[in-house]
mmCIF file of C-alpha atoms in Angstrom:
data_model
loop_
_atom_site.group_PDB
_atom_site.id
_atom_site.type_symbol
_atom_site.label_atom_id
_atom_site.label_comp_id
_atom_site.label_asym_id
_atom_site.label_seq_id
_atom_site.Cartn_x
_atom_site.Cartn_y
_atom_site.Cartn_z
ATOM 1 C CA MET A 1 0.000 0.000 0.000
ATOM 2 C CA ALA A 2 1.319 3.451 -0.921
ATOM 3 C CA PHE A 3 1.925 5.828 1.969
ATOM 4 C CA ILE A 4 -0.796 8.236 0.883
ATOM 5 C CA ASP A 5 -3.309 5.383 0.680
ATOM 6 C CA SER A 6 -2.678 4.618 4.338
ATOM 7 C CA ILE A 7 -3.308 8.289 5.125
ATOM 8 C CA TYR A 8 -6.597 8.170 3.201
ATOM 9 C CA GLU A 9 -7.708 5.125 5.172
ATOM 10 C CA ARG A 10 -6.888 6.675 8.530
ATOM 11 C CA ALA A 11 -8.588 9.942 7.613
ATOM 12 C CA LYS A 12 -11.784 8.158 6.567
ATOM 13 C CA LYS A 13 -11.923 6.245 9.830
ATOM 14 C CA ASN A 14 -11.893 9.469 11.840
ATOM 15 C CA PRO A 15 -12.663 12.507 9.631
ATOM 16 C CA LYS A 16 -11.947 15.714 11.511
ATOM 17 C CA ARG A 17 -13.289 19.251 11.213
ATOM 18 C CA VAL A 18 -10.892 21.107 8.920
ATOM 19 C CA VAL A 19 -11.455 24.850 8.736
ATOM 20 C CA VAL A 20 -10.380 26.527 5.476
ATOM 21 C CA PRO A 21 -10.127 30.351 5.338
ATOM 22 C CA GLU A 22 -9.468 30.537 1.582
ATOM 23 C CA CYS A 23 -12.903 29.934 0.097
ATOM 24 C CA ASN A 24 -12.402 32.558 -2.601
ATOM 25 C CA ASN A 25 -9.938 30.260 -4.351
ATOM 26 C CA PRO A 26 -11.689 27.816 -6.716
ATOM 27 C CA SER A 27 -8.798 25.321 -6.639
ATOM 28 C CA MET A 28 -8.869 25.188 -2.853
ATOM 29 C CA MET A 29 -12.650 24.967 -2.908
ATOM 30 C CA ARG A 30 -12.795 22.133 -5.462
ATOM 31 C CA SER A 31 -10.178 20.054 -3.655
ATOM 32 C CA CYS A 32 -11.766 20.494 -0.229
ATOM 33 C CA VAL A 33 -15.282 19.746 -1.495
ATOM 34 C CA ARG A 34 -13.966 16.574 -3.118
ATOM 35 C CA ALA A 35 -12.172 15.591 0.103
ATOM 36 C CA ALA A 36 -15.386 16.093 2.069
ATOM 37 C CA ALA A 37 -17.376 14.035 -0.451
ATOM 38 C CA ASP A 38 -14.823 11.218 -0.138
ATOM 39 C CA GLY A 39 -15.097 11.258 3.648
ATOM 40 C CA LEU A 40 -11.572 12.496 4.396
ATOM 41 C CA ALA A 41 -12.664 15.469 6.499
ATOM 42 C CA GLN A 42 -15.543 17.632 7.579
ATOM 43 C CA ILE A 43 -14.846 20.883 5.747
ATOM 44 C CA ILE A 44 -15.726 24.317 7.120
ATOM 45 C CA PHE A 45 -15.103 27.237 4.765
ATOM 46 C CA VAL A 46 -14.601 30.613 6.458
ATOM 47 C CA GLY A 47 -14.941 33.900 4.642
ATOM 48 C CA ASP A 48 -17.485 36.218 3.112
ATOM 49 C CA ALA A 49 -20.415 33.817 2.857
ATOM 50 C CA GLN A 50 -22.029 35.520 -0.125
ATOM 51 C CA ASN A 51 -18.791 35.681 -2.058
ATOM 52 C CA CYS A 52 -18.042 32.064 -1.193
ATOM 53 C CA GLN A 53 -21.366 31.029 -2.675
ATOM 54 C CA LYS A 54 -20.713 33.175 -5.760
ATOM 55 C CA VAL A 55 -17.299 31.618 -6.382
ATOM 56 C CA ALA A 56 -18.853 28.178 -6.045
ATOM 57 C CA ALA A 57 -21.655 29.031 -8.476
ATOM 58 C CA ASP A 58 -19.251 30.606 -11.000
ATOM 59 C CA HIS A 59 -17.124 27.441 -11.024
ATOM 60 C CA GLU A 60 -19.986 24.940 -10.714
ATOM 61 C CA ILE A 61 -18.876 23.693 -7.287
ATOM 62 C CA ASP A 62 -21.509 22.049 -5.104
ATOM 63 C CA LEU A 63 -21.210 23.237 -1.510
ATOM 64 C CA SER A 64 -24.050 21.097 -0.164
ATOM 65 C CA GLY A 65 -21.631 18.718 1.586
ATOM 66 C CA VAL A 66 -19.674 21.389 3.471
ATOM 67 C CA LYS A 67 -20.323 24.114 6.008
ATOM 68 C CA VAL A 68 -19.769 27.816 5.319
ATOM 69 C CA ALA A 69 -19.069 30.104 8.281
ATOM 70 C CA ASP A 70 -19.484 33.829 7.664
ATOM 71 C CA ALA A 71 -16.288 35.554 8.834
ATOM 72 C CA GLY A 72 -18.136 38.871 8.927
ATOM 73 C CA ASP A 73 -20.847 37.700 11.323
ATOM 74 C CA GLN A 74 -20.241 40.037 14.271
ATOM 75 C CA ALA A 75 -22.347 38.029 16.701
ATOM 76 C CA TYR A 76 -20.392 34.877 15.856
ATOM 77 C CA GLN A 77 -17.076 36.717 16.180
ATOM 78 C CA GLN A 78 -18.087 37.954 19.611
ATOM 79 C CA GLU A 79 -19.062 34.449 20.675
ATOM 80 C CA LEU A 80 -15.686 33.132 19.552
ATOM 81 C CA LEU A 81 -13.821 35.930 21.335
ATOM 82 C CA GLU A 82 -15.604 35.296 24.619
ATOM 83 C CA LYS A 83 -14.554 31.651 24.470
ATOM 84 C CA TYR A 84 -11.023 32.587 23.408
ATOM 85 C CA ALA A 85 -10.606 35.018 26.304
ATOM 86 C CA LYS A 86 -11.306 32.174 28.756
ATOM 87 C CA LEU A 87 -8.579 29.894 27.413
ATOM 88 C CA PRO A 88 -5.882 29.223 30.033
ATOM 89 C CA VAL A 89 -3.130 29.277 27.394
ATOM 90 C CA ARG A 90 -3.128 31.354 24.234
ATOM 91 C CA GLY A 91 -0.837 33.533 22.146
ATOM 92 C CA PHE A 92 -2.322 36.970 21.487
ATOM 93 C CA SER A 93 -4.693 38.701 23.851
ATOM 94 C CA ALA A 94 -8.375 38.561 22.973
ATOM 95 C CA LYS A 95 -8.255 42.272 22.102
ATOM 96 C CA SER A 96 -5.388 41.761 19.658
ATOM 97 C CA VAL A 97 -7.130 38.814 18.055
ATOM 98 C CA GLN A 98 -10.357 40.780 17.695
ATOM 99 C CA LYS A 99 -8.609 43.407 15.557
ATOM 100 C CA ARG A 100 -7.100 40.738 13.345
ATOM 101 C CA MET A 101 -10.347 38.785 12.966
ATOM 102 C CA LYS A 102 -12.007 41.847 11.444
ATOM 103 C CA LYS A 103 -9.385 41.939 8.692
ATOM 104 C CA SER A 104 -8.619 38.298 7.987
ATOM 105 C CA PRO A 105 -10.650 35.056 7.799
ATOM 106 C CA LEU A 106 -7.437 33.222 8.731
ATOM 107 C CA TYR A 107 -7.683 34.558 12.285
ATOM 108 C CA VAL A 108 -11.367 33.643 12.479
ATOM 109 C CA ALA A 109 -10.445 30.092 11.443
ATOM 110 C CA LEU A 110 -7.603 29.842 13.962
ATOM 111 C CA VAL A 111 -9.778 31.140 16.798
ATOM 112 C CA MET A 112 -12.417 28.570 15.846
ATOM 113 C CA GLU A 113 -9.771 25.901 16.235
ATOM 114 C CA ALA A 114 -8.408 27.404 19.460
ATOM 115 C CA VAL A 115 -11.825 27.250 21.149
ATOM 116 C CA GLY A 116 -12.636 23.756 19.902
ATOM 117 C CA GLU A 117 -15.000 24.464 17.011
ATOM 118 C CA ALA A 118 -12.538 22.998 14.506
ATOM 119 C CA ASP A 119 -9.742 20.445 14.692
ATOM 120 C CA CYS A 120 -7.217 21.729 12.146
ATOM 121 C CA THR A 121 -6.708 24.917 10.134
ATOM 122 C CA PHE A 122 -5.649 24.525 6.495
ATOM 123 C CA GLY A 123 -4.593 27.171 3.977
ATOM 124 C CA GLY A 124 -1.644 28.507 2.064
ATOM 125 C CA LEU A 125 -2.737 28.996 -1.542
ATOM 126 C CA ASP A 126 -3.469 32.675 -0.895
ATOM 127 C CA THR A 127 -1.362 33.177 2.229
ATOM 128 C CA THR A 128 2.407 33.365 2.581
ATOM 129 C CA THR A 129 4.183 31.009 4.951
ATOM 130 C CA MET A 130 5.256 33.942 7.121
ATOM 131 C CA GLU A 131 1.687 35.218 7.420
ATOM 132 C CA PHE A 132 0.364 31.774 8.254
ATOM 133 C CA VAL A 133 3.063 30.996 10.812
ATOM 134 C CA MET A 134 2.733 34.339 12.600
ATOM 135 C CA ALA A 135 -1.046 33.974 12.762
ATOM 136 C CA ALA A 136 -0.880 30.390 14.035
ATOM 137 C CA GLN A 137 1.750 31.101 16.661
ATOM 138 C CA GLY A 138 0.025 34.261 17.845
ATOM 139 C CA THR A 139 -3.397 32.630 18.076
ATOM 140 C CA LEU A 140 -2.652 29.038 19.117
ATOM 141 C CA GLY A 141 0.710 29.481 20.838
ATOM 142 C CA LEU A 142 3.284 26.695 21.081
ATOM 143 C CA LYS A 143 3.158 23.330 22.791
ATOM 144 C CA PRO A 144 4.753 23.230 26.261
ATOM 145 C CA GLY A 145 8.518 22.854 26.032
ATOM 146 C CA VAL A 146 8.732 23.737 22.337
ATOM 147 C CA LYS A 147 11.230 26.516 21.572
ATOM 148 C CA ALA A 148 10.108 27.132 17.997
ATOM 149 C CA ALA A 149 7.567 25.797 15.553
ATOM 150 C CA SER A 150 8.922 23.971 12.527
ATOM 151 C CA GLY A 151 7.834 22.297 9.324
ATOM 152 C CA MET A 152 8.573 18.859 7.919
ATOM 153 C CA LEU A 153 7.970 17.783 4.337
ATOM 154 C CA MET A 154 6.987 14.151 3.818
ATOM 155 C CA MET A 155 8.546 12.691 0.663
ATOM 156 C CA GLU A 156 7.514 9.395 -0.946
ATOM 157 C CA ILE A 157 10.130 8.425 -3.561
ATOM 158 C CA ASP A 158 8.852 5.993 -6.184
ATOM 159 C CA GLY A 159 11.229 3.121 -6.869
ATOM 160 C CA TYR A 160 13.606 3.878 -4.010
ATOM 161 C CA GLU A 161 14.635 0.626 -2.331
ATOM 162 C CA GLY A 162 16.674 1.615 0.691
ATOM 163 C CA GLU A 163 16.676 -0.357 3.910
ATOM 164 C CA GLN A 164 14.463 2.291 5.518
ATOM 165 C CA GLY A 165 11.774 2.225 2.830
ATOM 166 C CA ASN A 166 10.825 5.024 0.458
ATOM 167 C CA VAL A 167 9.124 7.527 2.781
ATOM 168 C CA PHE A 168 11.234 10.289 4.305
ATOM 169 C CA GLY A 169 10.662 13.250 6.581
ATOM 170 C CA MET A 170 12.768 16.322 5.739
ATOM 171 C CA SER A 171 13.031 19.455 7.867
ATOM 172 C CA ASP A 172 13.005 22.468 8.120
ATOM 173 C CA GLY A 173 12.727 24.197 4.755
ATOM 174 C CA ALA A 174 10.292 26.949 5.586
ATOM 175 C CA ILE A 175 10.043 28.353 9.101
ATOM 176 C CA ASN A 176 13.460 28.458 10.772
ATOM 177 C CA THR A 177 15.896 29.940 8.290
ATOM 178 C CA GLU A 178 19.087 29.674 10.337
ATOM 179 C CA PRO A 179 18.207 27.827 13.553
ATOM 180 C CA GLU A 180 20.546 27.889 16.515
ATOM 181 C CA ALA A 181 21.630 24.562 17.984
ATOM 182 C CA GLU A 182 18.913 24.513 20.648
ATOM 183 C CA VAL A 183 16.179 25.069 18.057
ATOM 184 C CA LEU A 184 17.704 22.497 15.701
ATOM 185 C CA ALA A 185 17.644 19.944 18.520
ATOM 186 C CA GLY A 186 13.969 20.635 19.120
ATOM 187 C CA ILE A 187 13.204 20.322 15.409
ATOM 188 C CA SER A 188 14.734 16.841 15.328
ATOM 189 C CA ILE A 189 12.609 15.680 18.269
ATOM 190 C CA SER A 190 9.424 17.098 16.740
ATOM 191 C CA CYS A 191 10.267 15.414 13.441
ATOM 192 C CA CYS A 192 10.704 12.023 15.080
ATOM 193 C CA ASN A 193 7.346 12.344 16.831
ATOM 194 C CA THR A 194 5.566 13.506 13.668
ATOM 195 C CA PHE A 195 7.112 10.860 11.436
ATOM 196 C CA THR A 196 6.121 8.027 13.774
ATOM 197 C CA ALA A 197 2.604 9.435 14.212
ATOM 198 C CA LEU A 198 2.049 9.644 10.455
ATOM 199 C CA THR A 199 3.760 6.459 9.291
ATOM 200 C CA GLY A 200 3.491 4.132 12.280
ATOM 201 C CA LYS A 201 7.220 3.430 11.888
ATOM 202 C CA GLU A 202 10.098 4.155 14.223
ATOM 203 C CA ALA A 203 12.029 7.276 13.296
ATOM 204 C CA PHE A 204 15.736 7.014 12.500
ATOM 205 C CA CYS A 205 16.822 10.641 12.508
ATOM 206 C CA GLY A 206 20.023 11.822 10.863
ATOM 207 C CA PHE A 207 21.491 15.297 11.336
ATOM 208 C CA LEU A 208 22.864 16.305 7.921
ATOM 209 C CA SER A 209 25.958 18.307 7.072
ATOM 210 C CA TYR A 210 28.698 18.495 4.445
ATOM 211 C CA SER A 211 30.709 16.593 7.079
ATOM 212 C CA THR A 212 30.498 12.996 8.312
ATOM 213 C CA ASP A 213 31.695 12.234 11.829
ATOM 214 C CA GLY A 214 34.253 15.006 12.045
ATOM 215 C CA SER A 215 35.496 15.074 8.443
ATOM 216 C CA GLY A 216 34.768 18.805 8.337
ATOM 217 C CA ASN A 217 35.235 21.591 10.844
ATOM 218 C CA SER A 218 33.425 24.890 10.552
ATOM 219 C CA PRO A 219 30.797 26.839 12.513
ATOM 220 C CA SER A 220 27.942 25.111 10.655
ATOM 221 C CA VAL A 221 29.304 21.692 11.604
ATOM 222 C CA PHE A 222 29.877 22.719 15.212
ATOM 223 C CA LYS A 223 26.248 23.852 15.401
ATOM 224 C CA VAL A 224 25.017 20.480 14.145
ATOM 225 C CA ARG A 225 27.173 18.627 16.666
ATOM 226 C CA ASP A 226 25.890 20.790 19.519
ATOM 227 C CA ALA A 227 22.291 20.245 18.398
ATOM 228 C CA LEU A 228 22.824 16.495 18.204
ATOM 229 C CA LYS A 229 24.212 16.423 21.748
ATOM 230 C CA MET A 230 21.229 18.392 23.072
ATOM 231 C CA ALA A 231 18.694 16.204 21.260
ATOM 232 C CA LYS A 232 20.232 13.017 22.643
ATOM 233 C CA GLU A 233 20.255 14.430 26.156
ATOM 234 C CA GLN A 234 16.616 15.532 25.900
ATOM 235 C CA ARG A 235 15.313 12.329 24.300
ATOM 236 C CA PRO A 236 17.711 9.415 24.829
ATOM 237 C CA ASP A 237 14.893 7.066 23.823
ATOM 238 C CA LEU A 238 14.943 8.300 20.217
ATOM 239 C CA LYS A 239 17.305 7.078 17.513
ATOM 240 C CA ILE A 240 19.077 10.294 16.554
ATOM 241 C CA ASP A 241 22.637 10.467 15.206
ATOM 242 C CA GLY A 242 25.063 12.446 13.053
ATOM 243 C CA GLU A 243 26.639 14.479 11.731
ATOM 244 C CA PHE A 244 26.279 12.740 8.367
ATOM 245 C CA GLN A 245 26.600 13.620 4.731
ATOM 246 C CA ALA A 246 23.335 12.783 2.979
ATOM 247 C CA ASP A 247 24.590 9.587 1.358
ATOM 248 C CA ALA A 248 26.071 8.328 4.633
ATOM 249 C CA ALA A 249 22.739 8.952 6.318
ATOM 250 C CA ILE A 250 20.560 7.013 3.877
ATOM 251 C CA VAL A 251 22.746 4.501 1.980
ATOM 252 C CA LYS A 252 23.994 1.485 3.928
ATOM 253 C CA ARG A 253 26.943 0.837 1.581
ATOM 254 C CA VAL A 254 28.207 4.404 1.978
ATOM 255 C CA ALA A 255 27.655 4.433 5.731
ATOM 256 C CA GLU A 256 29.789 1.311 6.134
ATOM 257 C CA LYS A 257 32.684 3.171 4.513
ATOM 258 C CA LYS A 258 32.315 6.571 6.146
ATOM 259 C CA VAL A 259 30.973 5.867 9.645
ATOM 260 C CA LYS A 260 33.613 3.951 11.562
ATOM 261 C CA ARG A 261 31.504 3.183 14.626
ATOM 262 C CA GLU A 262 28.237 1.597 15.634
ATOM 263 C CA SER A 263 25.210 3.633 14.620
ATOM 264 C CA ALA A 264 21.534 2.686 14.579
ATOM 265 C CA VAL A 265 20.859 5.540 12.125
ATOM 266 C CA ALA A 266 23.722 5.674 9.621
ATOM 267 C CA GLY A 267 22.683 4.177 6.291
ATOM 268 C CA ARG A 268 19.036 3.835 7.238
ATOM 269 C CA ALA A 269 17.823 7.322 8.199
ATOM 270 C CA ASN A 270 14.199 8.050 7.361
ATOM 271 C CA VAL A 271 14.106 11.497 8.999
ATOM 272 C CA LEU A 272 16.613 14.024 7.669
ATOM 273 C CA VAL A 273 17.280 17.223 9.623
ATOM 274 C CA PHE A 274 19.044 19.850 7.525
ATOM 275 C CA PRO A 275 21.298 22.481 9.140
ATOM 276 C CA ASP A 276 19.243 25.395 7.786
ATOM 277 C CA ALA A 277 16.235 26.264 5.650
ATOM 278 C CA ALA A 278 18.297 26.946 2.528
ATOM 279 C CA ALA A 279 19.722 23.426 2.431
ATOM 280 C CA CYS A 280 16.364 21.780 3.081
ATOM 281 C CA ASN A 281 14.399 23.971 0.696
ATOM 282 C CA ILE A 282 16.874 23.455 -2.147
ATOM 283 C CA ALA A 283 17.121 19.694 -1.605
ATOM 284 C CA THR A 284 13.394 19.045 -1.360
ATOM 285 C CA LYS A 285 12.535 21.182 -4.392
ATOM 286 C CA LEU A 286 15.175 19.402 -6.465
ATOM 287 C CA ILE A 287 13.728 16.049 -5.411
ATOM 288 C CA GLN A 288 10.252 17.244 -6.364
ATOM 289 C CA GLN A 289 11.514 18.192 -9.821
ATOM 290 C CA PHE A 290 13.824 15.294 -10.601
ATOM 291 C CA ALA A 291 12.620 12.253 -8.654
ATOM 292 C CA PRO A 292 9.360 10.432 -9.391
ATOM 293 C CA GLY A 293 7.153 10.385 -6.336
ATOM 294 C CA HIS A 294 5.038 12.584 -4.130
ATOM 295 C CA SER A 295 5.567 15.176 -1.430
ATOM 296 C CA TYR A 296 3.150 16.219 1.290
ATOM 297 C CA GLY A 297 3.061 19.203 3.574
ATOM 298 C CA PRO A 298 5.012 20.875 4.973
ATOM 299 C CA ILE A 299 3.530 19.363 8.112
ATOM 300 C CA TYR A 300 3.759 21.996 10.816
ATOM 301 C CA GLN A 301 4.997 20.984 14.251
ATOM 302 C CA GLY A 302 5.095 22.594 17.655
ATOM 303 C CA PHE A 303 1.963 24.751 17.562
ATOM 304 C CA GLY A 304 -0.606 24.418 20.314
ATOM 305 C CA LYS A 305 -2.980 22.713 17.866
ATOM 306 C CA PRO A 306 -2.517 21.241 14.372
ATOM 307 C CA VAL A 307 -2.287 23.472 11.317
ATOM 308 C CA LEU A 308 -1.167 22.779 7.764
ATOM 309 C CA ASP A 309 0.079 25.343 5.262
ATOM 310 C CA CYS A 310 0.284 24.174 1.658
ATOM 311 C CA SER A 311 2.463 25.765 -1.016
ATOM 312 C CA ARG A 312 1.003 28.519 -3.181
ATOM 313 C CA GLY A 313 2.046 26.442 -6.195
ATOM 314 C CA ASP A 314 0.291 23.250 -5.102
ATOM 315 C CA THR A 315 -1.891 21.322 -7.506
ATOM 316 C CA GLU A 316 -5.462 20.384 -6.633
ATOM 317 C CA GLU A 317 -4.316 16.797 -6.083
ATOM 318 C CA ARG A 318 -1.763 17.901 -3.488
ATOM 319 C CA ILE A 319 -4.369 20.066 -1.789
ATOM 320 C CA TYR A 320 -6.693 17.066 -1.613
ATOM 321 C CA ASP A 321 -3.920 14.929 -0.096
ATOM 322 C CA ASN A 322 -3.105 17.580 2.472
ATOM 323 C CA VAL A 323 -6.715 17.669 3.649
ATOM 324 C CA ALA A 324 -6.318 13.977 4.494
ATOM 325 C CA PHE A 325 -3.170 14.825 6.456
ATOM 326 C CA CYS A 326 -5.133 17.430 8.388
ATOM 327 C CA SER A 327 -7.580 14.780 9.602
ATOM 328 C CA VAL A 328 -4.823 12.370 10.555
ATOM 329 C CA MET A 329 -2.780 15.051 12.355
ATOM 330 C CA ALA A 330 -5.806 16.213 14.304
ATOM 331 C CA GLY A 331 -6.622 12.641 15.226
ATOM 332 C CA GLU A 332 -3.178 12.219 16.756
ATOM 333 C CA GLN A 333 -3.645 15.023 19.263
ATOM 334 C CA PRO A 334 -3.707 14.196 23.007
ATOM 335 C CA GLY A 335 -7.101 13.114 24.186
ATOM 336 C CA GLU A 336 -8.022 11.460 20.897
#
């Protein structure tokens, strides 16, 4: 069974309420309506209700299977704000959120999720990553103990036959541009947790560098080594190792030559933590262009509740897939 098929199955078993604040975009609308019809999620569009209906009519999209929440409904906004103000943990103050809700359906959607009227917020076709991340962090806050939110792209490489399988988690190509060691350590731990939650497999996490086990010495390598030490100290139960060049991390034959010690990760890594956003972003986009397969996400990690921000260049098929991920991510939250 392909990885995405397993995600479809899990989503259908427990379809969650996914709130979508981009109902003026016909591609987003078509994909989400299809996902709802297939039982992957319960879709709630948030925006100008009249305009949402107009866009649907203009593009012959049937909204009968989804809910539309009017972002301009002042009584509803007030109801949400009263609930939000009572939350024991939140990011922005209720007053700050109120100002933002009047200008952006994204904040209405996130407040709906914060107060329990939705399970995951999904967007990104009409919103930049920076806008989405700032809104999510300000509204939902971070999980206890998390220093910084991060994103992990899930890559399924067709035809790859490594010991670890053909599904990889790769982080962080979007949120943390040049993370310090402490943040990088936290990213690796979040990635391990997310990868296992989504795949059901144990994470084997490799910290990547241009250096393998001391072959290089520069500030970027020192940072990776410091992050690795912190991650191991914080979560000794996880299989995390490095620093590795990419081939030493994922190819057993190469690892046997380059890593002259025992390592549970070398040659079989399925979670790859890049030293900065540039390296991860470049690598993942090259894979998307040159390697047959599929990519999903980025899956956001570390926020108080699940959110997913797709790329503005995503196809309708990728949007559909990401809706399924929303349901699965929300179903993995504590208390489920």
